[in-house]
Short mmCIF file of N, CA, C and O in Angstrom, two decimals:
data_model
loop_
_atom_site.label_atom_id
_atom_site.label_comp_id
_atom_site.label_asym_id
_atom_site.label_seq_id
_atom_site.Cartn_x
_atom_site.Cartn_y
_atom_site.Cartn_z
N MET A 1 -36.41 -5.95 58.23
CA MET A 1 -35.89 -5.09 57.21
C MET A 1 -34.37 -5.04 57.34
O MET A 1 -33.82 -4.89 58.40
N ARG A 2 -33.70 -5.12 56.20
CA ARG A 2 -32.24 -5.11 56.17
C ARG A 2 -31.75 -3.71 55.84
O ARG A 2 -32.21 -3.09 54.89
N TRP A 3 -30.78 -3.24 56.61
CA TRP A 3 -30.23 -1.91 56.39
C TRP A 3 -28.99 -1.99 55.51
O TRP A 3 -28.15 -2.87 55.66
N ILE A 4 -28.86 -1.04 54.60
CA ILE A 4 -27.68 -0.95 53.76
C ILE A 4 -26.76 0.10 54.36
O ILE A 4 -27.21 1.19 54.69
N ARG A 5 -25.52 -0.26 54.51
CA ARG A 5 -24.56 0.72 55.04
C ARG A 5 -24.49 1.91 54.09
O ARG A 5 -24.53 1.74 52.87
N PRO A 6 -24.37 3.17 54.58
CA PRO A 6 -24.37 4.35 53.72
C PRO A 6 -23.31 4.31 52.62
O PRO A 6 -23.58 4.67 51.50
N LEU A 7 -22.09 3.86 52.94
CA LEU A 7 -21.06 3.84 51.93
C LEU A 7 -21.41 2.86 50.82
O LEU A 7 -21.25 3.16 49.65
N SER A 8 -21.94 1.71 51.16
CA SER A 8 -22.33 0.73 50.15
C SER A 8 -23.46 1.28 49.29
O SER A 8 -23.49 1.09 48.08
N PHE A 9 -24.40 1.97 49.90
CA PHE A 9 -25.53 2.53 49.17
C PHE A 9 -25.03 3.60 48.19
O PHE A 9 -25.42 3.62 47.03
N ALA A 10 -24.13 4.48 48.66
CA ALA A 10 -23.59 5.52 47.79
C ALA A 10 -22.82 4.91 46.62
O ALA A 10 -22.94 5.36 45.48
N SER A 11 -22.07 3.87 46.88
CA SER A 11 -21.34 3.19 45.81
C SER A 11 -22.29 2.58 44.80
O SER A 11 -22.06 2.63 43.59
N ALA A 12 -23.37 2.00 45.28
CA ALA A 12 -24.35 1.39 44.38
C ALA A 12 -25.03 2.46 43.52
O ALA A 12 -25.23 2.25 42.32
N VAL A 13 -25.35 3.60 44.11
CA VAL A 13 -25.98 4.68 43.35
C VAL A 13 -25.02 5.20 42.30
O VAL A 13 -25.39 5.42 41.14
N LEU A 14 -23.75 5.39 42.66
CA LEU A 14 -22.76 5.87 41.72
C LEU A 14 -22.57 4.87 40.58
O LEU A 14 -22.54 5.26 39.42
N ALA A 15 -22.48 3.61 40.88
CA ALA A 15 -22.33 2.59 39.85
C ALA A 15 -23.53 2.59 38.92
O ALA A 15 -23.39 2.46 37.70
N THR A 16 -24.72 2.76 39.46
CA THR A 16 -25.92 2.80 38.64
C THR A 16 -25.91 4.03 37.74
O THR A 16 -26.24 3.95 36.56
N ALA A 17 -25.51 5.17 38.27
CA ALA A 17 -25.47 6.40 37.48
C ALA A 17 -24.45 6.29 36.36
O ALA A 17 -24.70 6.71 35.23
N VAL A 18 -23.28 5.72 36.64
CA VAL A 18 -22.27 5.55 35.61
C VAL A 18 -22.77 4.62 34.52
O VAL A 18 -22.65 4.88 33.34
N THR A 19 -23.38 3.51 34.92
CA THR A 19 -23.91 2.55 33.96
C THR A 19 -24.99 3.18 33.11
O THR A 19 -25.07 2.97 31.91
N ALA A 20 -25.84 3.98 33.71
CA ALA A 20 -26.95 4.59 33.00
C ALA A 20 -26.53 5.85 32.26
O ALA A 20 -27.29 6.40 31.48
N GLY A 21 -25.33 6.35 32.52
CA GLY A 21 -24.87 7.57 31.87
C GLY A 21 -25.52 8.81 32.42
O GLY A 21 -25.68 9.80 31.73
N CYS A 22 -25.92 8.79 33.67
CA CYS A 22 -26.65 9.90 34.28
C CYS A 22 -25.72 10.81 35.06
O CYS A 22 -25.30 10.48 36.15
N GLY A 23 -25.40 11.95 34.49
CA GLY A 23 -24.75 13.00 35.25
C GLY A 23 -23.32 12.76 35.69
O GLY A 23 -22.74 13.63 36.30
N VAL A 24 -22.72 11.65 35.43
CA VAL A 24 -21.34 11.41 35.85
C VAL A 24 -20.48 11.42 34.59
O VAL A 24 -20.62 10.58 33.72
N LYS A 25 -19.58 12.41 34.50
CA LYS A 25 -18.72 12.51 33.33
C LYS A 25 -17.59 11.51 33.40
O LYS A 25 -17.03 11.28 34.46
N ASP A 26 -17.26 10.94 32.25
CA ASP A 26 -16.08 10.10 32.17
C ASP A 26 -14.86 10.98 32.26
O ASP A 26 -14.92 12.19 32.07
N ASP A 27 -13.74 10.39 32.55
CA ASP A 27 -12.48 11.11 32.63
C ASP A 27 -11.90 11.21 31.22
O ASP A 27 -10.84 10.67 30.94
N ILE A 28 -12.61 11.90 30.32
CA ILE A 28 -12.18 12.02 28.93
C ILE A 28 -11.84 13.47 28.65
O ILE A 28 -12.58 14.38 29.03
N ASP A 29 -10.72 13.67 27.96
CA ASP A 29 -10.39 14.99 27.46
C ASP A 29 -9.64 14.83 26.15
O ASP A 29 -8.58 14.21 26.11
N LEU A 30 -10.20 15.36 25.09
CA LEU A 30 -9.56 15.37 23.78
C LEU A 30 -8.94 16.75 23.58
O LEU A 30 -9.56 17.77 23.87
N THR A 31 -7.71 16.76 23.10
CA THR A 31 -7.01 18.03 22.90
C THR A 31 -5.98 17.83 21.80
O THR A 31 -6.02 16.83 21.08
N PHE A 32 -5.06 18.77 21.64
CA PHE A 32 -4.03 18.71 20.62
C PHE A 32 -2.65 18.68 21.26
O PHE A 32 -2.46 19.22 22.34
N ASN A 33 -1.71 18.10 20.54
CA ASN A 33 -0.32 18.17 20.97
C ASN A 33 0.28 19.50 20.53
O ASN A 33 0.78 20.25 21.35
N ARG A 34 0.20 19.79 19.24
CA ARG A 34 0.76 21.05 18.71
C ARG A 34 -0.27 21.85 17.91
O ARG A 34 0.07 22.85 17.32
N GLY A 35 -1.49 21.42 17.83
CA GLY A 35 -2.51 22.15 17.09
C GLY A 35 -2.39 21.96 15.59
O GLY A 35 -1.64 21.13 15.09
N LEU A 36 -3.14 22.75 14.87
CA LEU A 36 -3.17 22.68 13.41
C LEU A 36 -1.90 23.31 12.85
O LEU A 36 -1.47 24.38 13.27
N ARG A 37 -1.27 22.62 11.87
CA ARG A 37 -0.03 23.08 11.27
C ARG A 37 -0.16 23.07 9.76
O ARG A 37 -0.94 22.29 9.21
N SER A 38 0.63 23.92 9.08
CA SER A 38 0.59 23.96 7.61
C SER A 38 1.98 23.80 7.04
O SER A 38 2.97 24.22 7.64
N GLU A 39 2.06 23.20 5.86
CA GLU A 39 3.29 23.03 5.10
C GLU A 39 2.94 23.20 3.63
O GLU A 39 1.83 22.85 3.24
N PRO A 40 3.79 23.69 2.76
CA PRO A 40 5.16 24.11 3.05
C PRO A 40 5.18 25.47 3.73
O PRO A 40 4.18 26.19 3.76
N GLU A 41 6.33 25.80 4.27
CA GLU A 41 6.51 27.10 4.92
C GLU A 41 7.67 27.81 4.24
O GLU A 41 8.79 27.30 4.30
N PRO A 42 7.50 28.89 3.58
CA PRO A 42 6.24 29.60 3.37
C PRO A 42 5.40 28.90 2.31
O PRO A 42 5.93 28.19 1.45
N PRO A 43 4.09 29.10 2.35
CA PRO A 43 3.21 28.45 1.38
C PRO A 43 3.35 29.06 -0.02
O PRO A 43 3.82 30.18 -0.17
N THR A 44 2.95 28.30 -1.00
CA THR A 44 2.89 28.78 -2.38
C THR A 44 1.57 28.32 -2.97
O THR A 44 0.90 27.44 -2.41
N ASN A 45 1.19 28.88 -4.12
CA ASN A 45 0.00 28.36 -4.78
C ASN A 45 0.38 27.41 -5.91
O ASN A 45 -0.45 27.02 -6.71
N LEU A 46 1.66 27.01 -5.96
CA LEU A 46 2.12 26.03 -6.95
C LEU A 46 2.25 24.63 -6.36
O LEU A 46 2.24 23.65 -7.09
N VAL A 47 2.42 24.55 -5.05
CA VAL A 47 2.59 23.27 -4.36
C VAL A 47 1.39 23.07 -3.44
O VAL A 47 0.95 24.01 -2.78
N PRO A 48 0.83 21.87 -3.38
CA PRO A 48 -0.32 21.66 -2.49
C PRO A 48 0.01 22.04 -1.04
O PRO A 48 1.10 21.79 -0.55
N LEU A 49 -0.96 22.67 -0.41
CA LEU A 49 -0.86 23.02 1.00
C LEU A 49 -1.31 21.81 1.81
O LEU A 49 -2.31 21.17 1.46
N THR A 50 -0.58 21.47 2.84
CA THR A 50 -0.95 20.37 3.72
C THR A 50 -1.22 20.91 5.11
O THR A 50 -0.38 21.59 5.69
N LEU A 51 -2.41 20.61 5.62
CA LEU A 51 -2.75 20.91 7.01
C LEU A 51 -2.66 19.60 7.77
O LEU A 51 -3.28 18.60 7.38
N SER A 52 -1.88 19.57 8.83
CA SER A 52 -1.73 18.35 9.62
C SER A 52 -2.07 18.64 11.07
O SER A 52 -1.97 19.78 11.53
N PHE A 53 -2.48 17.60 11.76
CA PHE A 53 -2.88 17.75 13.16
C PHE A 53 -2.86 16.41 13.86
O PHE A 53 -2.91 15.36 13.23
N ASP A 54 -2.73 16.48 15.17
CA ASP A 54 -2.83 15.29 15.99
C ASP A 54 -3.89 15.55 17.06
O ASP A 54 -4.04 16.66 17.54
N VAL A 55 -4.63 14.53 17.37
CA VAL A 55 -5.65 14.62 18.42
C VAL A 55 -5.21 13.70 19.55
O VAL A 55 -4.96 12.51 19.35
N VAL A 56 -5.08 14.29 20.74
CA VAL A 56 -4.60 13.58 21.92
C VAL A 56 -5.79 13.17 22.77
O VAL A 56 -6.66 13.99 23.05
N ASN A 57 -5.81 11.91 23.15
CA ASN A 57 -6.80 11.42 24.11
C ASN A 57 -6.12 11.42 25.48
O ASN A 57 -5.49 10.45 25.87
N ASP A 58 -6.25 12.53 26.18
CA ASP A 58 -5.63 12.69 27.49
C ASP A 58 -6.58 12.14 28.55
O ASP A 58 -7.13 12.88 29.36
N SER A 59 -6.78 10.82 28.50
CA SER A 59 -7.81 10.18 29.32
C SER A 59 -7.35 8.82 29.82
O SER A 59 -6.35 8.28 29.36
N THR A 60 -8.14 8.30 30.71
CA THR A 60 -7.86 6.96 31.24
C THR A 60 -8.68 5.89 30.52
O THR A 60 -8.58 4.72 30.87
N VAL A 61 -9.48 6.30 29.53
CA VAL A 61 -10.30 5.35 28.76
C VAL A 61 -10.11 5.61 27.27
O VAL A 61 -9.81 6.73 26.86
N ALA A 62 -10.28 4.58 26.46
CA ALA A 62 -10.22 4.73 25.01
C ALA A 62 -11.47 5.44 24.51
O ALA A 62 -12.52 5.41 25.17
N VAL A 63 -11.36 6.09 23.35
CA VAL A 63 -12.48 6.81 22.77
C VAL A 63 -12.65 6.36 21.32
O VAL A 63 -11.67 6.25 20.58
N ASP A 64 -13.88 6.10 20.92
CA ASP A 64 -14.20 5.67 19.56
C ASP A 64 -14.92 6.77 18.79
O ASP A 64 -15.63 7.59 19.37
N ASN A 65 -14.74 6.74 17.47
CA ASN A 65 -15.46 7.63 16.55
C ASN A 65 -15.31 9.11 16.91
O ASN A 65 -16.29 9.81 17.12
N VAL A 66 -14.06 9.57 16.94
CA VAL A 66 -13.78 10.96 17.24
C VAL A 66 -13.84 11.74 15.92
O VAL A 66 -12.97 11.61 15.07
N GLU A 67 -14.89 12.53 15.77
CA GLU A 67 -15.08 13.30 14.55
C GLU A 67 -14.27 14.59 14.60
O GLU A 67 -13.99 15.13 15.68
N TRP A 68 -13.90 15.11 13.42
CA TRP A 68 -13.22 16.38 13.31
C TRP A 68 -13.71 17.10 12.06
O TRP A 68 -14.15 16.46 11.11
N VAL A 69 -13.64 18.42 12.09
CA VAL A 69 -13.96 19.24 10.92
C VAL A 69 -12.90 20.33 10.80
O VAL A 69 -12.32 20.77 11.79
N ILE A 70 -12.66 20.74 9.57
CA ILE A 70 -11.81 21.89 9.31
C ILE A 70 -12.69 22.92 8.59
O ILE A 70 -13.28 22.62 7.54
N ASN A 71 -12.77 24.10 9.17
CA ASN A 71 -13.47 25.21 8.55
C ASN A 71 -12.44 26.09 7.87
O ASN A 71 -11.36 26.34 8.41
N ARG A 72 -12.77 26.55 6.66
CA ARG A 72 -11.89 27.45 5.90
C ARG A 72 -12.61 28.77 5.74
O ARG A 72 -13.70 28.80 5.17
N ASP A 73 -12.04 29.82 6.26
CA ASP A 73 -12.64 31.15 6.17
C ASP A 73 -14.09 31.14 6.64
O ASP A 73 -14.97 31.76 6.04
N GLY A 74 -14.36 30.39 7.71
CA GLY A 74 -15.68 30.37 8.33
C GLY A 74 -16.67 29.38 7.76
O GLY A 74 -17.80 29.29 8.24
N ALA A 75 -16.30 28.61 6.75
CA ALA A 75 -17.22 27.64 6.15
C ALA A 75 -16.61 26.23 6.23
O ALA A 75 -15.39 26.06 6.14
N LEU A 76 -17.47 25.24 6.37
CA LEU A 76 -17.00 23.85 6.42
C LEU A 76 -16.19 23.53 5.17
O LEU A 76 -16.61 23.80 4.05
N PHE A 77 -15.01 22.96 5.39
CA PHE A 77 -14.08 22.69 4.29
C PHE A 77 -13.79 21.20 4.16
O PHE A 77 -13.90 20.64 3.09
N ARG A 78 -13.42 20.54 5.24
CA ARG A 78 -13.13 19.10 5.24
C ARG A 78 -13.61 18.51 6.56
O ARG A 78 -13.72 19.21 7.57
N SER A 79 -13.84 17.20 6.55
CA SER A 79 -14.23 16.52 7.78
C SER A 79 -13.75 15.08 7.73
O SER A 79 -13.41 14.56 6.67
N GLY A 80 -13.74 14.46 8.89
CA GLY A 80 -13.32 13.07 8.99
C GLY A 80 -13.49 12.58 10.41
O GLY A 80 -14.11 13.26 11.24
N SER A 81 -12.92 11.42 10.69
CA SER A 81 -12.99 10.89 12.05
C SER A 81 -11.86 9.91 12.29
O SER A 81 -11.27 9.37 11.36
N PHE A 82 -11.58 9.73 13.56
CA PHE A 82 -10.65 8.70 14.01
C PHE A 82 -11.51 7.57 14.56
O PHE A 82 -12.34 7.80 15.44
N ALA A 83 -11.32 6.36 14.09
CA ALA A 83 -12.13 5.22 14.53
C ALA A 83 -11.90 4.90 16.00
O ALA A 83 -12.85 4.57 16.72
N HIS A 84 -10.66 5.02 16.47
CA HIS A 84 -10.35 4.62 17.84
C HIS A 84 -9.06 5.30 18.28
O HIS A 84 -8.06 5.27 17.55
N ILE A 85 -9.09 5.94 19.42
CA ILE A 85 -7.87 6.49 20.02
C ILE A 85 -7.74 5.88 21.41
O ILE A 85 -8.61 6.07 22.26
N ARG A 86 -6.67 5.13 21.61
CA ARG A 86 -6.46 4.47 22.90
C ARG A 86 -6.25 5.49 24.00
O ARG A 86 -5.92 6.65 23.74
N ARG A 87 -6.42 5.05 25.24
CA ARG A 87 -6.23 5.94 26.38
C ARG A 87 -4.78 6.41 26.41
O ARG A 87 -3.86 5.68 26.05
N ALA A 88 -4.60 7.67 26.80
CA ALA A 88 -3.27 8.28 26.91
C ALA A 88 -2.46 8.11 25.62
O ALA A 88 -1.27 7.84 25.65
N ASP A 89 -3.12 8.27 24.48
CA ASP A 89 -2.48 8.10 23.19
C ASP A 89 -2.97 9.21 22.26
O ASP A 89 -3.74 10.07 22.67
N TYR A 90 -2.54 9.18 21.01
CA TYR A 90 -2.98 10.18 20.04
C TYR A 90 -3.09 9.54 18.67
O TYR A 90 -2.61 8.44 18.44
N ASP A 91 -3.75 10.25 17.76
CA ASP A 91 -3.79 9.85 16.36
C ASP A 91 -3.50 11.09 15.53
O ASP A 91 -3.65 12.22 15.99
N PHE A 92 -3.08 10.87 14.29
CA PHE A 92 -2.59 11.93 13.42
C PHE A 92 -3.32 11.86 12.09
O PHE A 92 -3.64 10.78 11.61
N ASP A 93 -3.58 13.02 11.48
CA ASP A 93 -4.18 13.06 10.15
C ASP A 93 -3.72 14.32 9.44
O ASP A 93 -3.16 15.23 10.07
N SER A 94 -3.93 14.37 8.14
CA SER A 94 -3.60 15.55 7.37
C SER A 94 -4.48 15.60 6.12
O SER A 94 -5.03 14.58 5.70
N VAL A 95 -4.62 16.79 5.57
CA VAL A 95 -5.33 16.99 4.31
C VAL A 95 -4.45 17.86 3.43
O VAL A 95 -3.78 18.77 3.90
N SER A 96 -4.42 17.55 2.13
CA SER A 96 -3.63 18.32 1.17
C SER A 96 -4.54 18.82 0.05
O SER A 96 -5.45 18.11 -0.39
N PHE A 97 -4.26 20.03 -0.43
CA PHE A 97 -5.08 20.64 -1.47
C PHE A 97 -4.31 21.83 -2.04
O PHE A 97 -3.37 22.34 -1.44
N THR A 98 -4.70 22.27 -3.22
CA THR A 98 -4.13 23.45 -3.84
C THR A 98 -4.92 24.66 -3.35
O THR A 98 -6.14 24.67 -3.40
N GLU A 99 -4.20 25.67 -2.86
CA GLU A 99 -4.85 26.85 -2.29
C GLU A 99 -4.63 28.07 -3.19
O GLU A 99 -3.62 28.15 -3.88
N THR A 100 -5.58 28.96 -3.18
CA THR A 100 -5.48 30.20 -3.94
C THR A 100 -4.69 31.24 -3.15
O THR A 100 -4.56 31.14 -1.93
N ALA A 101 -4.18 32.22 -3.86
CA ALA A 101 -3.43 33.30 -3.20
C ALA A 101 -4.37 34.09 -2.29
O ALA A 101 -5.57 34.20 -2.54
N GLY A 102 -3.80 34.59 -1.20
CA GLY A 102 -4.56 35.41 -0.26
C GLY A 102 -4.44 34.89 1.16
O GLY A 102 -3.71 33.93 1.44
N ASP A 103 -5.15 35.57 2.06
CA ASP A 103 -5.19 35.18 3.47
C ASP A 103 -6.32 34.19 3.69
O ASP A 103 -7.45 34.43 3.24
N HIS A 104 -6.04 33.12 4.40
CA HIS A 104 -7.04 32.11 4.71
C HIS A 104 -6.92 31.72 6.18
O HIS A 104 -5.81 31.57 6.69
N VAL A 105 -8.06 31.56 6.83
CA VAL A 105 -8.10 31.15 8.23
C VAL A 105 -8.69 29.75 8.28
O VAL A 105 -9.79 29.51 7.76
N TYR A 106 -7.96 28.84 8.91
CA TYR A 106 -8.41 27.46 9.07
C TYR A 106 -8.64 27.18 10.54
O TYR A 106 -7.82 27.53 11.38
N GLU A 107 -9.77 26.56 10.83
CA GLU A 107 -10.10 26.19 12.21
C GLU A 107 -10.39 24.69 12.24
O GLU A 107 -11.27 24.22 11.53
N LEU A 108 -9.64 23.98 13.05
CA LEU A 108 -9.88 22.56 13.27
C LEU A 108 -10.67 22.41 14.56
O LEU A 108 -10.30 22.98 15.58
N VAL A 109 -11.76 21.66 14.49
CA VAL A 109 -12.58 21.41 15.68
C VAL A 109 -12.72 19.91 15.84
O VAL A 109 -13.15 19.22 14.91
N ILE A 110 -12.37 19.39 17.01
CA ILE A 110 -12.58 17.98 17.29
C ILE A 110 -13.87 17.82 18.07
O ILE A 110 -14.22 18.67 18.89
N ASP A 111 -14.59 16.76 17.76
CA ASP A 111 -15.89 16.48 18.36
C ASP A 111 -16.82 17.70 18.22
O ASP A 111 -17.33 18.22 19.21
N PRO A 112 -17.05 18.17 16.97
CA PRO A 112 -17.81 19.40 16.77
C PRO A 112 -19.26 19.33 17.26
O PRO A 112 -19.85 20.36 17.59
N ALA A 113 -19.85 18.15 17.32
CA ALA A 113 -21.23 18.01 17.78
C ALA A 113 -21.30 17.76 19.29
O ALA A 113 -22.38 17.52 19.83
N ASN A 114 -20.15 17.78 19.97
CA ASN A 114 -20.08 17.50 21.41
C ASN A 114 -20.74 16.18 21.78
O ASN A 114 -21.41 16.05 22.78
N ARG A 115 -20.51 15.18 20.93
CA ARG A 115 -21.04 13.85 21.18
C ARG A 115 -20.32 13.15 22.33
O ARG A 115 -20.91 12.37 23.07
N ILE A 116 -19.03 13.46 22.49
CA ILE A 116 -18.23 12.85 23.54
C ILE A 116 -18.22 13.79 24.74
O ILE A 116 -17.84 14.95 24.63
N ARG A 117 -18.64 13.28 25.86
CA ARG A 117 -18.66 14.08 27.09
C ARG A 117 -17.25 14.18 27.65
O ARG A 117 -16.66 13.18 28.00
N GLU A 118 -16.75 15.40 27.71
CA GLU A 118 -15.38 15.63 28.16
C GLU A 118 -15.34 16.48 29.41
O GLU A 118 -16.25 17.25 29.67
N ARG A 119 -14.25 16.36 30.13
CA ARG A 119 -14.09 17.19 31.32
C ARG A 119 -13.73 18.63 30.95
O ARG A 119 -13.95 19.54 31.73
N ASP A 120 -13.18 18.85 29.74
CA ASP A 120 -12.86 20.21 29.29
C ASP A 120 -13.25 20.33 27.81
O ASP A 120 -12.54 19.83 26.94
N GLU A 121 -14.34 20.99 27.54
CA GLU A 121 -14.81 21.17 26.16
C GLU A 121 -14.17 22.39 25.49
O GLU A 121 -14.38 22.63 24.31
N ASP A 122 -13.41 23.18 26.24
CA ASP A 122 -12.87 24.43 25.73
C ASP A 122 -11.53 24.28 25.01
O ASP A 122 -10.98 25.28 24.55
N ASP A 123 -10.99 23.06 24.91
CA ASP A 123 -9.70 22.88 24.26
C ASP A 123 -9.82 22.04 22.98
O ASP A 123 -8.91 21.33 22.61
N ASN A 124 -10.96 22.15 22.30
CA ASN A 124 -11.23 21.32 21.12
C ASN A 124 -11.08 22.05 19.80
O ASN A 124 -11.50 21.54 18.77
N ALA A 125 -10.52 23.25 19.80
CA ALA A 125 -10.35 23.99 18.55
C ALA A 125 -8.93 24.53 18.44
O ALA A 125 -8.30 24.88 19.43
N SER A 126 -8.45 24.57 17.20
CA SER A 126 -7.14 25.13 16.90
C SER A 126 -7.27 25.94 15.62
O SER A 126 -7.86 25.47 14.64
N VAL A 127 -6.73 27.15 15.61
CA VAL A 127 -6.89 28.07 14.48
C VAL A 127 -5.52 28.51 13.99
O VAL A 127 -4.63 28.81 14.79
N ILE A 128 -5.37 28.56 12.65
CA ILE A 128 -4.16 29.15 12.06
C ILE A 128 -4.57 30.04 10.88
O ILE A 128 -5.60 29.81 10.25
N LYS A 129 -3.73 31.02 10.61
CA LYS A 129 -3.91 31.89 9.44
C LYS A 129 -2.77 31.57 8.49
O LYS A 129 -1.61 31.52 8.91
N VAL A 130 -3.11 31.35 7.24
CA VAL A 130 -2.12 31.05 6.22
C VAL A 130 -2.23 32.10 5.12
O VAL A 130 -3.34 32.35 4.61
N THR A 131 -1.13 32.73 4.77
CA THR A 131 -1.11 33.69 3.68
C THR A 131 -0.34 33.09 2.51
O THR A 131 0.84 32.77 2.63
N VAL A 132 -1.04 32.93 1.40
CA VAL A 132 -0.42 32.42 0.17
C VAL A 132 -0.21 33.63 -0.72
O VAL A 132 -1.16 34.30 -1.13
N PRO A 133 1.06 33.95 -1.02
CA PRO A 133 1.34 35.15 -1.82
C PRO A 133 0.94 34.95 -3.29
O PRO A 133 0.89 33.82 -3.78
N PRO A 134 0.63 36.03 -3.97
CA PRO A 134 0.32 35.93 -5.41
C PRO A 134 1.59 35.57 -6.19
O PRO A 134 2.70 35.79 -5.74
N GLY A 135 1.40 34.99 -7.35
CA GLY A 135 2.53 34.71 -8.22
C GLY A 135 3.21 33.40 -7.97
O GLY A 135 4.17 33.07 -8.63
N GLY A 136 2.76 32.61 -7.01
CA GLY A 136 3.25 31.25 -6.84
C GLY A 136 4.47 31.08 -5.99
O GLY A 136 4.96 29.98 -5.86
N THR A 137 5.01 32.12 -5.37
CA THR A 137 6.19 31.93 -4.52
C THR A 137 5.92 32.44 -3.12
O THR A 137 5.08 33.30 -2.90
N GLY A 138 6.68 31.89 -2.17
CA GLY A 138 6.48 32.27 -0.78
C GLY A 138 7.36 33.38 -0.32
O GLY A 138 8.22 33.90 -0.89
#
């Protein structure tokens, strides 16, 4: 019978677990550089409102198919995805639309279905409140 050295055996088990996706998290963390932003400032209901954001892949590996959603006043408003974000890099997107007067809360969530296993799942949301005054001026 041939004996396997303990360190070699542990390395083999770890490699098998990583390959099989069992219990070993990748070094992936998706987050924001500056969070969700709005323009123009101050907003008006005469000019389209633009919400812009960047998603940072603060990781040592590239990530594919990073989904995002924007909720408006608690309801799904827009969604999309980034096809590929290289390691230690970011991607940028924005949405523009005409907004009605009043207070609106926008929440951007990256990886809303938690499809990507991350080391920190608590930094995937950014919230802003935008007040559009009545009468079309800011």
